[in-house]
Amino acid sequence: MLVKAFSEDYQLKFRPYQVDGPASPRDYLDWSISLRKWRLEQQANKKETHATTAYDVPGLHWAQTTYVQTHVMANDLFLYDPETNKYTVDKFLKDTEERIGTIDSIVVWPNFPNMGCDSRNSEDIFRCLPGGTLGIRSLVEDFHARKVKVLFPILSSDNGTRDPQAQWSYILPRLFKEYNIDGMVSDVSYFTQDYWMNSLAIGHPLVYQSQANSEISMGPALDDCHVMQWNTMDMAKYDSNVRIPTVASRKFVEPRHMTHASDKWSRNKTAMIQHAFFNGLGIEMWENIFGTWNQLAPRDAEAIRRTSAILRLFGPDFFTSAEWEPHCPCVRWETVFASKFPSRTTDEQIVWTFVNRGPAHVTGHQIVVNYHIGIQYYDIWRGQEITPTNIVDGLATLSFDIEPHGYGCIFATCDVSELPNGFDQFLKTMHYRSKTPLYKYPLCSAILWQDLDEITVTKTNTENLCGMIRIEGDHFNFRVRGLSSHPKGSAEYSGVDVKYPWEHQPTRNHSSYHMKINTFYIDAYNVTEAQFKKFMDETNYKPADATNFLKHWIGGCYPASRANKPVTHVSIEDARAYAKWAGKRLPHEWEWQYVAQGGTEYRTYPWGNEWDESNVPEVYTGRERLYPDHPPADVDAYPSGRSCLGVYDLVGNVWQWTDVYRDEHSRAAIIRGGSYFQAKNSEQYFPQAYRNDQHGKYMLMAPSIDRSATIGFRCVRDTEESAAAFGNCSFTESSGEC
């Protein structure tokens, strides 16, 4: 192996938050010296904060050991049981740990994808979570009891919902102190220093985790070395598919900084896991991505189990070493790459991590190392001691095998040095697990099957049809597109949105489906406050979870001016209870759309094919709470906006509950019609769906958080024809008709 003499002219190549590696071992010396020189320049330019940094706080040192961080939605059915209204931490951890091993921290996401559907801001959403403050503290305590740190996310661009009357940097550290949260996560490039200073001032310092390659900023561009003094963790999507692994620049400049490699939407995460292992980074694991399930493939899960266990065994003593040497030369340098991590505390103890970027099995000699009598070498990946060969002039060759797209790890130690805690047992575990090569694990995972959660058929009597419109059936081409702020862009990701009964997987862009709509009855107007009050009086209805139930009512009654307005602040369970009392049911989405489109006229809007703002209430974009001063319009206020079938208030006033879909991890309702409230200033808010061929997917968790100031409902009743088709919900796959 030839190494060129040092050249002062060597130019490093940079990517966002990463540095390209050397093209070959011949360039290693120039590259390594230039890289260290660049690091010294960065550190010399660091602006001191003249305040306590996060690295100075012993209680935050856990951030340097959080090698696996999983993200989960609070409404995940493995974490929260809507039947018992309880958090189920043990169930969630049992499933996760059986598949990928130990997790070190977790980011629990409330239903932020729903934010902007009404005026509730970030604090309001957190406070609406089931159980309130005590419930969230109990959730956090359960994770802490299992030695898992808990972080909560914030939506950096939440500046279009209710005005919080103070800076988020003041509010959120105090809110998270109430919950005993360990850290805060956001999609910004860095948290501003006022977040850190506020958490210090209240005696509850937090770990702040930003997104290194984010284009969103809370403030002016600042030097990485400066912001890393309180942004001690970040997540980043690296260019991990390049053959030569890049070097994580933030970690190289500040070795104590923890970066989590992230690629949440990808199906194959091998390249990302290799990049993380090469750099000694953590892994950010997203499976429930805002209600879309993207489960780790068994191979990736097993790779994370093994690589993270190695990182955890040796820990910060090695993987925060300032003497880290990425791209130390390997014998099989075409596809095998290694990093060297010397111990910070014990002389002659070194860990090397290896990755094979090629599709072929690599055997035999792998690396030449320094050697003297008394040095022992262990193949950590295979859990066995190895014997060096070709010992001459203080050098030795280490030989071992690395499977295709695989991993390796070597540990060197003096025979009298103390070994890491649990070392012998760890070797036995790795020896057992490595008997099954990673390539024998499947590199794919299934998309979860979704079903309608409830199919109801009403009685077909013709009594009490006052206020209902008879809708004559016909053959109908049902076509709709789901709107979602995640993932961004027009790219199609399998599993996003919902799976209709005739489809084989969820998708945002639903193909046209020819169905038979049988005759049914539908309310001419949305259910009003007065009608819902009658239901309450006659049934004495009391929901099991009354949090936020009819929260705009005063003393058990709606304000006098709201009798004819659509009832809101009702969950889908409340709406179904009303419908059952009235001898009706909620409409299926295709029934709602059939009515809104004028049957087979396929109108874009109920009144025609062009948007006309005079047919809907005036849009409210302010930042005040919607009740009591900014309610929806009366249900009969805009007669010109009705459907040609004689149904009113379909679009632009309040959303309307229709169907609910459920898979193993999530529940979501389809809501139709859009509303009069539009949260401005952010594309991340819940998108409006005014067109008849669009719908919103509203994530469900519990009535306390599901109830909204902008969601109401209307009901339908079956005829004998629709009842015979299970309430217009009988489908024949072979014919495409119901």
XYZ file of C-alpha atoms in Angstrom:
738
model
C 0.000 0.000 0.000
C 1.549 3.318 -1.092
C 1.031 6.588 0.794
C 1.998 9.872 -0.849
C 4.169 12.451 0.860
C 2.269 15.305 2.552
C 1.059 18.099 0.279
C 0.052 21.536 1.566
C -2.251 21.979 -1.433
C -4.745 19.246 -0.525
C -8.335 20.539 -0.653
C -11.036 18.965 1.477
C -14.414 18.482 -0.160
C -17.418 19.451 1.937
C -21.087 18.545 1.859
C -23.695 19.923 4.281
C -22.442 18.889 7.739
C -20.096 16.269 6.337
C -16.666 15.950 4.777
C -15.830 13.636 1.893
C -13.329 10.902 2.681
C -10.033 10.319 0.851
C -10.339 8.807 -2.619
C -7.759 6.117 -1.780
C -5.182 5.256 0.921
C -2.607 7.208 -1.123
C -4.470 10.391 -0.195
C -4.943 9.488 3.454
C -2.023 11.444 4.911
C -2.888 14.679 3.077
C -6.567 14.257 3.841
C -6.096 13.478 7.539
C -3.730 16.384 8.202
C -5.969 18.792 6.296
C -9.009 17.574 8.214
C -7.329 18.134 11.583
C -6.095 21.533 10.501
C -9.646 22.468 9.520
C -10.896 21.325 12.937
C -8.388 23.519 14.717
C -9.541 26.473 12.640
C -13.165 25.828 13.566
C -12.377 25.506 17.253
C -10.242 28.658 17.210
C -13.138 30.642 15.763
C -15.590 29.445 18.423
C -17.455 32.253 20.120
C -17.660 31.692 23.850
C -21.093 31.988 25.434
C -19.817 33.272 28.819
C -22.445 30.965 30.304
C -22.739 27.355 31.354
C -22.668 25.047 28.346
C -24.655 21.829 28.190
C -21.425 19.824 28.331
C -20.767 21.376 31.770
C -23.989 19.943 33.249
C -23.455 16.376 34.542
C -27.173 15.658 34.382
C -27.089 16.076 30.593
C -24.166 13.750 29.872
C -26.692 11.055 28.988
C -26.954 12.724 25.578
C -23.531 11.275 24.710
C -24.859 7.723 25.177
C -28.215 7.831 23.412
C -27.195 5.596 20.524
C -30.730 4.563 19.543
C -33.467 7.141 19.608
C -36.913 6.143 18.448
C -39.727 8.484 17.482
C -43.314 7.504 18.167
C -46.708 9.120 17.845
C -48.482 9.502 21.174
C -51.552 7.924 19.587
C -49.673 4.761 18.544
C -51.859 1.873 19.675
C -48.810 0.175 21.169
C -48.221 3.220 23.394
C -51.791 4.319 24.133
C -54.943 2.224 24.551
C -58.044 4.259 23.596
C -60.318 1.650 25.182
C -58.845 2.039 28.676
C -57.593 5.608 28.195
C -54.171 4.487 29.484
C -50.604 4.753 28.241
C -49.002 1.340 27.681
C -45.246 1.900 27.893
C -44.460 -1.744 28.670
C -46.298 -2.943 25.565
C -44.480 -0.448 23.366
C -41.027 -1.230 24.748
C -41.605 -4.990 24.625
C -42.405 -4.828 20.915
C -39.542 -2.444 20.113
C -36.886 -4.231 22.135
C -37.837 -7.647 20.768
C -37.187 -6.368 17.254
C -34.208 -3.978 17.585
C -32.856 -4.288 21.110
C -32.354 -1.552 23.686
C -33.448 2.017 23.031
C -31.844 4.897 24.890
C -34.237 7.785 24.271
C -37.621 8.397 22.736
C -39.291 11.363 21.083
C -43.040 11.295 21.752
C -45.024 13.233 19.161
C -48.493 14.549 19.970
C -50.940 14.908 17.088
C -49.006 17.740 15.448
C -50.178 16.694 11.948
C -53.646 17.875 13.077
C -52.359 21.274 14.167
C -53.983 24.100 12.244
C -57.270 22.260 11.900
C -58.420 24.699 14.577
C -56.744 27.499 16.528
C -55.038 25.343 19.183
C -51.313 26.033 19.393
C -48.443 23.798 20.505
C -49.077 24.271 24.219
C -52.798 23.619 23.760
C -52.093 20.363 21.914
C -49.810 19.128 24.697
C -52.361 20.041 27.362
C -55.110 18.177 25.492
C -53.219 14.874 25.676
C -55.104 12.209 27.648
C -54.669 12.465 31.387
C -53.427 16.046 31.329
C -50.260 16.895 33.255
C -50.521 13.913 35.608
C -51.051 11.531 32.712
C -48.009 12.810 30.829
C -45.841 12.740 33.958
C -46.902 9.137 34.491
C -45.934 8.333 30.886
C -42.523 9.937 31.386
C -41.971 8.172 34.727
C -42.744 4.808 33.131
C -40.057 5.417 30.491
C -37.594 6.648 33.119
C -38.183 3.481 35.123
C -36.989 1.566 32.068
C -33.928 3.856 31.718
C -35.267 5.591 28.606
C -34.940 9.371 28.318
C -37.948 11.273 26.951
C -37.913 14.222 24.570
C -40.853 16.203 23.251
C -40.888 17.911 19.851
C -41.853 21.474 19.056
C -43.184 22.884 15.811
C -40.819 25.747 15.091
C -43.161 27.374 12.581
C -46.183 27.472 14.885
C -46.902 31.165 14.402
C -50.349 30.986 12.816
C -52.432 29.405 15.579
C -53.543 30.966 18.886
C -51.128 33.670 20.003
C -49.416 32.295 23.137
C -48.774 35.840 24.446
C -45.121 34.997 25.194
C -42.082 33.617 23.413
C -42.002 29.860 22.897
C -38.509 29.897 24.392
C -40.141 31.094 27.627
C -43.230 28.845 27.580
C -41.958 25.458 26.465
C -39.074 24.934 28.920
C -41.537 25.653 31.733
C -44.187 23.364 30.265
C -41.683 20.555 29.854
C -40.513 21.039 33.424
C -44.113 20.315 34.480
C -43.896 17.037 32.609
C -40.321 16.228 33.759
C -39.213 15.953 30.127
C -35.488 15.428 29.453
C -35.093 17.252 26.162
C -36.599 19.144 23.258
C -36.527 18.326 19.535
C -37.256 20.517 16.539
C -36.788 20.638 12.783
C -34.657 23.801 12.995
C -30.956 24.046 12.247
C -30.350 25.113 15.854
C -32.202 26.224 18.984
C -31.512 29.815 19.930
C -29.671 30.404 23.182
C -32.725 31.808 24.971
C -34.218 28.301 25.087
C -31.113 27.079 26.895
C -30.919 30.045 29.234
C -34.586 29.715 30.205
C -34.179 26.042 31.053
C -31.168 26.905 33.216
C -33.027 29.751 34.925
C -35.872 27.489 36.057
C -33.534 24.767 37.292
C -34.500 22.217 34.635
C -31.745 22.157 31.980
C -32.814 20.377 28.821
C -30.998 18.605 26.027
C -31.715 20.421 22.763
C -31.750 18.402 19.559
C -31.872 20.227 16.244
C -31.809 19.058 12.630
C -28.358 19.722 11.259
C -29.257 19.951 7.576
C -32.503 21.860 8.077
C -33.226 24.956 6.009
C -35.415 26.294 8.843
C -33.727 28.664 11.256
C -34.831 30.309 14.485
C -32.330 33.109 14.093
C -29.346 34.357 12.095
C -26.716 31.982 10.790
C -24.268 31.098 13.552
C -21.052 29.119 13.686
C -21.509 25.414 14.457
C -18.995 25.503 17.292
C -21.006 28.266 18.944
C -24.456 26.698 18.733
C -23.196 23.247 19.732
C -22.470 24.622 23.199
C -26.173 24.187 24.011
C -27.402 22.181 20.991
C -25.709 19.004 22.190
C -27.642 16.636 19.928
C -28.887 16.781 16.379
C -30.300 14.575 13.688
C -29.184 14.629 10.080
C -29.807 12.877 6.804
C -26.368 12.251 5.358
C -25.302 11.353 1.838
C -24.900 7.790 3.043
C -25.195 6.094 -0.347
C -21.808 7.277 -1.613
C -19.230 4.478 -1.769
C -16.705 6.218 0.483
C -18.373 7.124 3.803
C -18.416 10.814 4.634
C -17.281 12.164 8.005
C -19.853 13.830 10.263
C -18.329 17.292 10.620
C -20.112 18.359 13.828
C -18.931 15.260 15.668
C -15.397 15.651 14.352
C -15.224 19.250 15.590
C -16.894 18.485 18.953
C -16.588 14.739 19.727
C -19.013 15.027 22.662
C -21.759 16.109 20.290
C -24.287 13.351 19.562
C -25.690 13.150 16.058
C -28.426 10.705 15.092
C -28.347 9.551 11.484
C -31.835 9.759 10.023
C -33.579 8.585 6.858
C -37.120 8.033 8.035
C -38.895 7.524 4.708
C -36.444 5.019 3.204
C -37.306 1.317 3.146
C -33.684 0.094 3.116
C -31.601 1.726 5.838
C -28.388 -0.286 5.456
C -26.344 2.635 4.094
C -27.549 4.917 6.889
C -26.714 2.373 9.607
C -23.254 1.817 8.112
C -22.608 5.560 8.012
C -23.609 5.893 11.665
C -21.433 2.964 12.779
C -18.442 4.245 10.817
C -18.761 7.680 12.477
C -19.684 6.412 15.943
C -23.084 8.118 15.685
C -26.497 7.266 17.024
C -29.492 6.158 14.983
C -32.808 7.974 14.768
C -35.506 5.375 14.220
C -38.914 6.417 12.859
C -41.482 3.735 12.186
C -44.749 5.542 12.945
C -44.166 8.626 10.796
C -47.107 10.916 11.544
C -49.516 7.998 11.225
C -47.761 6.209 8.334
C -46.119 2.953 9.388
C -42.675 2.307 7.872
C -41.373 -0.628 9.858
C -37.686 -1.451 9.912
C -36.798 -4.430 7.775
C -35.636 -7.380 9.909
C -32.086 -7.038 8.541
C -31.915 -3.352 9.451
C -33.410 -4.036 12.871
C -30.821 -6.720 13.604
C -28.005 -4.483 12.330
C -29.129 -1.732 14.700
C -29.329 -4.232 17.567
C -25.703 -5.296 17.054
C -24.078 -1.987 16.122
C -25.790 -0.046 18.919
C -24.851 -2.719 21.439
C -21.191 -2.260 20.444
C -21.433 1.530 20.717
C -23.114 1.169 24.103
C -20.492 -1.292 25.398
C -17.551 1.003 24.725
C -19.472 4.246 25.166
C -18.176 7.826 25.398
C -14.759 6.674 26.631
C -14.044 5.678 23.033
C -16.654 7.288 20.826
C -16.167 10.842 22.134
C -12.403 10.631 21.759
C -10.729 13.688 20.284
C -8.185 11.273 18.746
C -10.786 9.702 16.464
C -9.203 8.779 13.127
C -11.777 8.256 10.380
C -10.690 6.395 7.256
C -7.616 4.746 8.715
C -6.240 2.738 5.757
C -7.605 -0.769 5.158
C -6.099 -3.559 3.071
C -9.324 -4.025 1.094
C -9.807 -0.296 0.677
C -11.971 -0.572 -2.451
C -15.028 -1.509 -0.369
C -13.966 -1.754 3.300
C -13.631 1.394 5.397
C -12.652 1.817 9.033
C -12.577 4.353 11.848
C -10.207 4.239 14.801
C -11.424 5.330 18.252
C -8.692 5.347 20.948
C -9.785 5.289 24.591
C -9.786 8.626 26.415
C -8.781 7.011 29.729
C -6.853 3.798 29.091
C -3.626 3.657 27.138
C -3.411 1.191 24.252
C -7.125 0.451 24.196
C -8.579 1.084 20.744
C -11.820 0.281 18.959
C -12.028 0.066 15.162
C -15.389 0.049 13.397
C -15.555 -1.398 9.877
C -18.152 -1.293 7.109
C -18.183 -3.212 3.839
C -19.851 -1.044 1.191
C -19.630 -3.738 -1.467
C -21.911 -6.616 -2.486
C -19.196 -9.278 -2.097
C -17.981 -11.211 0.924
C -14.570 -9.855 2.003
C -12.225 -12.351 3.671
C -8.673 -12.470 4.913
C -6.348 -9.580 5.735
C -8.209 -6.370 6.632
C -5.923 -3.933 8.483
C -2.318 -3.419 9.572
C -1.948 -2.208 13.171
C 0.754 -1.332 15.669
C 1.790 -4.311 17.764
C 3.912 -5.293 20.741
C 3.932 -8.208 23.135
C 0.972 -8.103 25.528
C -1.585 -6.585 23.134
C -4.729 -8.652 22.640
C -7.208 -8.289 19.796
C -10.871 -9.217 19.821
C -13.237 -9.575 16.886
C -16.170 -7.973 18.666
C -18.606 -8.574 15.796
C -18.067 -12.337 16.026
C -17.439 -12.426 19.761
C -14.002 -14.052 19.725
C -10.330 -13.297 20.250
C -8.208 -13.199 17.110
C -4.503 -13.755 16.628
C -2.452 -11.195 14.668
C -0.248 -12.420 11.829
C 2.705 -11.114 9.800
C 4.249 -9.603 12.932
C 7.313 -7.596 11.939
C 8.864 -4.216 12.819
C 6.170 -3.450 15.419
C 3.327 -4.042 12.954
C 0.839 -6.874 12.611
C -1.996 -7.814 10.280
C -5.509 -8.587 11.514
C -7.602 -10.972 9.455
C -11.354 -11.554 9.666
C -14.380 -11.751 7.393
C -17.001 -9.101 6.607
C -20.204 -10.140 4.874
C -21.687 -8.201 1.921
C -22.851 -4.741 3.038
C -21.785 -5.847 6.488
C -19.978 -4.646 9.573
C -16.964 -5.425 11.705
C -15.437 -4.280 14.971
C -11.991 -4.896 16.475
C -10.964 -4.111 20.051
C -7.295 -3.855 21.067
C -6.246 -3.883 24.713
C -3.220 -4.555 26.876
C -3.506 -7.911 28.619
C -3.368 -6.226 32.054
C -5.855 -3.416 31.317
C -9.347 -3.470 32.759
C -11.987 -4.539 30.272
C -15.347 -2.784 29.803
C -18.112 -3.867 32.165
C -19.843 -7.026 31.022
C -17.242 -7.675 28.316
C -17.134 -11.476 28.589
C -20.906 -11.859 28.500
C -21.092 -9.434 25.593
C -18.647 -11.555 23.598
C -20.807 -14.620 24.195
C -23.916 -12.754 23.039
C -22.245 -11.478 19.868
C -20.782 -14.903 19.165
C -24.273 -16.395 19.321
C -25.970 -13.686 17.238
C -23.246 -13.587 14.563
C -23.878 -17.244 13.753
C -26.795 -15.910 11.698
C -25.339 -13.523 9.093
C -27.295 -10.366 8.429
C -27.876 -11.328 4.799
C -30.130 -14.147 6.027
C -32.571 -11.640 7.493
C -35.249 -10.276 5.116
C -34.551 -6.809 3.728
C -38.193 -5.840 3.360
C -41.214 -5.237 5.538
C -44.926 -5.304 4.901
C -47.246 -2.307 4.733
C -49.869 -2.563 7.445
C -53.372 -3.589 6.473
C -56.078 -1.036 7.217
C -59.776 -1.597 7.811
C -62.848 0.501 8.388
C -63.285 0.435 12.140
C -67.081 0.416 12.117
C -69.812 -0.425 9.617
C -73.302 0.520 10.733
C -76.648 -0.124 9.102
C -79.673 1.852 10.302
C -83.294 0.804 10.425
C -85.102 1.542 7.183
C -88.326 3.042 8.538
C -89.574 6.248 6.959
C -90.450 7.972 10.225
C -88.721 11.136 11.424
C -87.269 12.013 8.043
C -87.876 15.720 8.594
C -84.818 17.698 7.551
C -83.415 14.864 5.435
C -83.011 14.665 1.664
C -83.584 11.491 -0.306
C -80.564 10.783 -2.497
C -81.324 8.552 -5.430
C -78.651 5.982 -6.117
C -76.631 5.505 -9.288
C -73.363 4.110 -10.565
C -70.575 6.429 -9.463
C -66.868 6.863 -10.154
C -65.318 7.643 -6.795
C -61.950 9.353 -7.055
C -60.224 11.354 -4.334
C -56.788 12.560 -3.274
C -55.658 12.660 0.323
C -54.020 15.868 1.498
C -51.216 15.746 4.025
C -48.384 18.013 5.089
C -46.174 14.900 5.516
C -44.281 13.817 3.570
C -43.611 17.060 1.732
C -43.758 17.268 -2.030
C -45.643 15.276 -4.609
C -43.654 12.050 -4.277
C -45.753 8.985 -3.538
C -44.857 6.905 -0.495
C -46.541 3.576 0.035
C -48.612 3.501 3.198
C -49.523 7.203 3.330
C -53.199 8.171 3.763
C -55.779 5.339 3.915
C -56.629 2.043 2.234
C -60.179 1.835 0.958
C -61.917 -1.558 1.223
C -61.250 -2.282 -2.467
C -57.548 -1.304 -2.379
C -54.528 -3.416 -1.454
C -52.513 -0.694 0.323
C -52.853 2.907 1.540
C -52.009 5.681 -0.893
C -52.584 9.420 -1.245
C -53.481 9.224 -4.926
C -56.475 6.924 -5.125
C -57.417 5.512 -8.503
C -60.954 5.977 -9.715
C -63.252 3.241 -8.441
C -66.580 2.455 -10.067
C -69.213 1.684 -7.444
C -72.956 1.460 -7.050
C -74.390 4.027 -4.635
C -77.730 2.807 -3.341
C -80.477 5.258 -2.425
C -80.155 6.760 1.068
C -81.220 9.796 3.088
C -78.891 12.554 4.294
C -79.359 15.544 6.600
C -79.912 18.717 4.629
C -77.777 20.573 7.171
C -75.034 19.773 9.619
C -76.278 18.894 13.100
C -76.820 22.122 15.013
C -76.133 23.131 18.587
C -79.889 23.087 19.324
C -80.305 19.576 17.931
C -77.368 18.276 19.933
C -78.778 19.924 23.091
C -82.037 18.035 22.560
C -80.058 14.798 22.351
C -78.252 15.684 25.585
C -81.498 16.498 27.400
C -83.282 13.331 26.307
C -80.433 10.882 26.913
C -78.421 12.570 29.675
C -75.404 11.689 27.556
C -72.079 11.925 29.374
C -68.927 10.862 27.513
C -66.443 8.690 29.390
C -63.787 11.343 28.714
C -65.445 14.752 28.935
C -62.285 16.822 28.438
C -62.985 19.589 25.886
C -66.507 18.226 25.311
C -68.647 21.149 24.095
C -66.062 23.417 25.687
C -67.686 26.527 24.228
C -70.966 25.812 26.060
C -71.723 27.644 29.275
C -73.530 25.929 32.137
C -74.481 22.950 29.971
C -75.995 25.020 27.166
C -74.808 26.670 23.994
C -74.647 30.495 23.821
C -78.000 31.947 22.753
C -76.675 33.147 19.412
C -75.388 29.707 18.409
C -78.577 27.629 18.243
C -78.412 27.293 14.468
C -74.674 26.899 14.163
C -73.093 23.491 13.562
C -72.186 21.765 16.795
C -68.425 21.435 17.286
C -66.096 20.240 20.057
C -67.569 16.772 19.634
C -65.454 13.680 19.053
C -66.389 11.052 16.533
C -67.602 8.937 19.455
C -69.931 11.781 20.476
C -71.169 12.115 16.896
C -71.842 8.393 16.629
C -73.757 8.453 19.910
C -75.976 11.226 18.570
C -76.520 9.383 15.288
C -77.502 6.176 17.086
C -80.028 8.091 19.210
C -81.494 9.669 16.050
C -81.766 6.307 14.280
C -79.079 7.340 11.820
C -75.375 6.880 11.190
C -72.458 8.946 9.945
C -72.024 9.009 6.171
C -69.352 7.045 4.401
C -66.940 9.261 2.553
C -68.159 8.138 -0.863
C -71.750 8.955 0.136
C -70.680 12.433 1.239
C -68.756 12.972 -2.002
C -71.609 11.634 -4.142
C -73.899 14.257 -2.606
C -71.330 17.079 -2.812
C -70.503 16.354 -6.455
C -74.168 16.331 -7.459
C -74.252 12.604 -8.106
C -72.805 11.875 -11.528
C -72.316 15.539 -12.397
C -68.908 15.274 -10.685
C -68.790 18.908 -9.676
C -65.547 20.259 -8.252
C -67.500 22.201 -5.615
C -71.101 21.684 -4.512
C -72.290 24.674 -6.586
C -70.180 24.110 -9.704
C -66.650 23.794 -11.041
C -65.243 27.203 -10.070
C -64.452 28.422 -6.575
C -66.803 31.184 -5.418
C -65.986 32.674 -2.019
C -69.454 34.217 -1.782
C -70.858 30.686 -1.311
C -68.930 30.028 1.904
C -68.253 31.886 5.166
C -65.464 34.433 5.268
C -62.144 32.830 6.112
C -60.733 33.655 9.555
C -56.936 33.796 9.713
C -56.501 35.590 13.021
C -54.647 34.337 16.065
C -57.400 34.594 18.656
C -59.148 31.577 20.130
C -62.059 30.599 17.886
C -64.632 30.530 20.681
C -66.578 32.513 21.707
C -65.809 35.412 19.345
C -65.068 33.596 16.074
C -67.634 30.807 15.654
C -68.679 29.150 12.397
C -71.601 30.481 10.379
C -75.186 29.288 10.747
C -75.838 26.126 8.782
C -78.308 27.901 6.461
C -76.355 31.142 6.039
C -75.119 30.408 2.505
C -77.925 28.801 0.492
C -76.086 29.480 -2.777
C -73.379 27.061 -1.661
C -75.703 24.062 -1.549
C -75.342 20.965 -3.689
C -77.662 20.562 -6.654
C -79.163 17.670 -4.668
C -80.417 20.148 -2.072
C -77.843 19.598 0.695
C -76.399 22.667 2.444
C -73.269 23.632 4.314
C -71.048 20.971 2.793
C -67.917 23.047 2.208
C -66.077 25.899 3.906
C -67.873 26.160 7.267
C -66.881 23.146 9.391
C -65.228 19.846 8.573
C -67.505 16.806 8.865
C -66.757 13.409 10.364
C -67.115 10.427 7.990
C -65.172 7.132 8.175
C -62.467 5.906 10.527
C -59.619 3.639 9.400
C -57.464 1.581 11.686
C -54.325 -0.493 11.393
C -52.208 -2.200 14.027
C -50.667 1.083 15.165
C -52.920 4.011 14.240
C -56.479 5.269 13.933
C -57.461 8.136 11.652
C -60.712 9.735 10.566
C -61.519 11.041 7.118
C -62.992 14.519 7.406
C -64.568 16.355 4.508
C -65.487 19.861 3.442
C -62.800 22.082 4.974
C -63.537 24.894 7.413
C -63.641 28.666 7.813
C -60.383 28.741 9.799
C -57.040 28.864 8.044
C -53.840 28.983 10.056
C -51.412 31.152 8.149
C -47.625 31.353 7.958
C -46.808 27.676 7.705
C -47.097 24.875 5.185
C -46.893 22.377 8.028
C -50.413 23.038 9.288
C -53.356 20.782 8.536
C -54.229 21.410 4.862
C -57.664 22.567 3.762
C -59.686 20.315 1.440
C -62.387 22.458 -0.148
C -62.552 20.515 -3.407
C -65.004 17.640 -3.604
C -62.215 15.299 -4.708
C -59.965 15.982 -1.714
C -60.074 14.808 1.879
C -58.264 15.400 5.135
C -56.816 12.602 7.272
C -57.310 13.512 10.932
C -55.300 11.422 13.382
C -57.296 10.042 16.287
C -56.076 9.405 19.810
C -58.637 10.196 22.482
C -61.737 12.400 22.665
C -59.862 14.963 24.787
C -57.534 15.834 21.911
C -59.748 14.773 18.975
C -62.486 17.319 19.728
C -62.029 20.394 17.593
C -63.621 23.821 17.187
C -63.872 23.269 13.425
C -65.214 19.695 13.114
C -68.926 18.930 13.114
C -71.042 16.273 11.431
C -74.214 15.360 9.609
C -76.057 12.031 9.518
C -77.542 9.636 6.986
C -80.222 6.944 7.118
C -80.424 3.788 5.053
C -83.157 2.702 2.697
C -83.858 -0.958 2.089
C -81.480 -0.835 -0.889
C -78.568 0.692 0.980
C -79.207 -1.469 4.043
C -79.010 -4.571 1.863
C -75.559 -3.349 0.779
C -74.452 -2.990 4.419
C -75.038 0.747 4.408
C -73.429 1.306 0.996
C -70.412 -0.610 2.211
C -70.540 -3.881 0.282
C -67.872 -4.224 -2.390
C -67.170 -6.892 -4.984
C -63.491 -6.868 -5.796
C -63.800 -8.685 -9.085
C -66.367 -6.336 -10.580
C -65.338 -3.065 -8.976
C -68.957 -2.498 -8.003
C -70.858 -2.602 -4.748
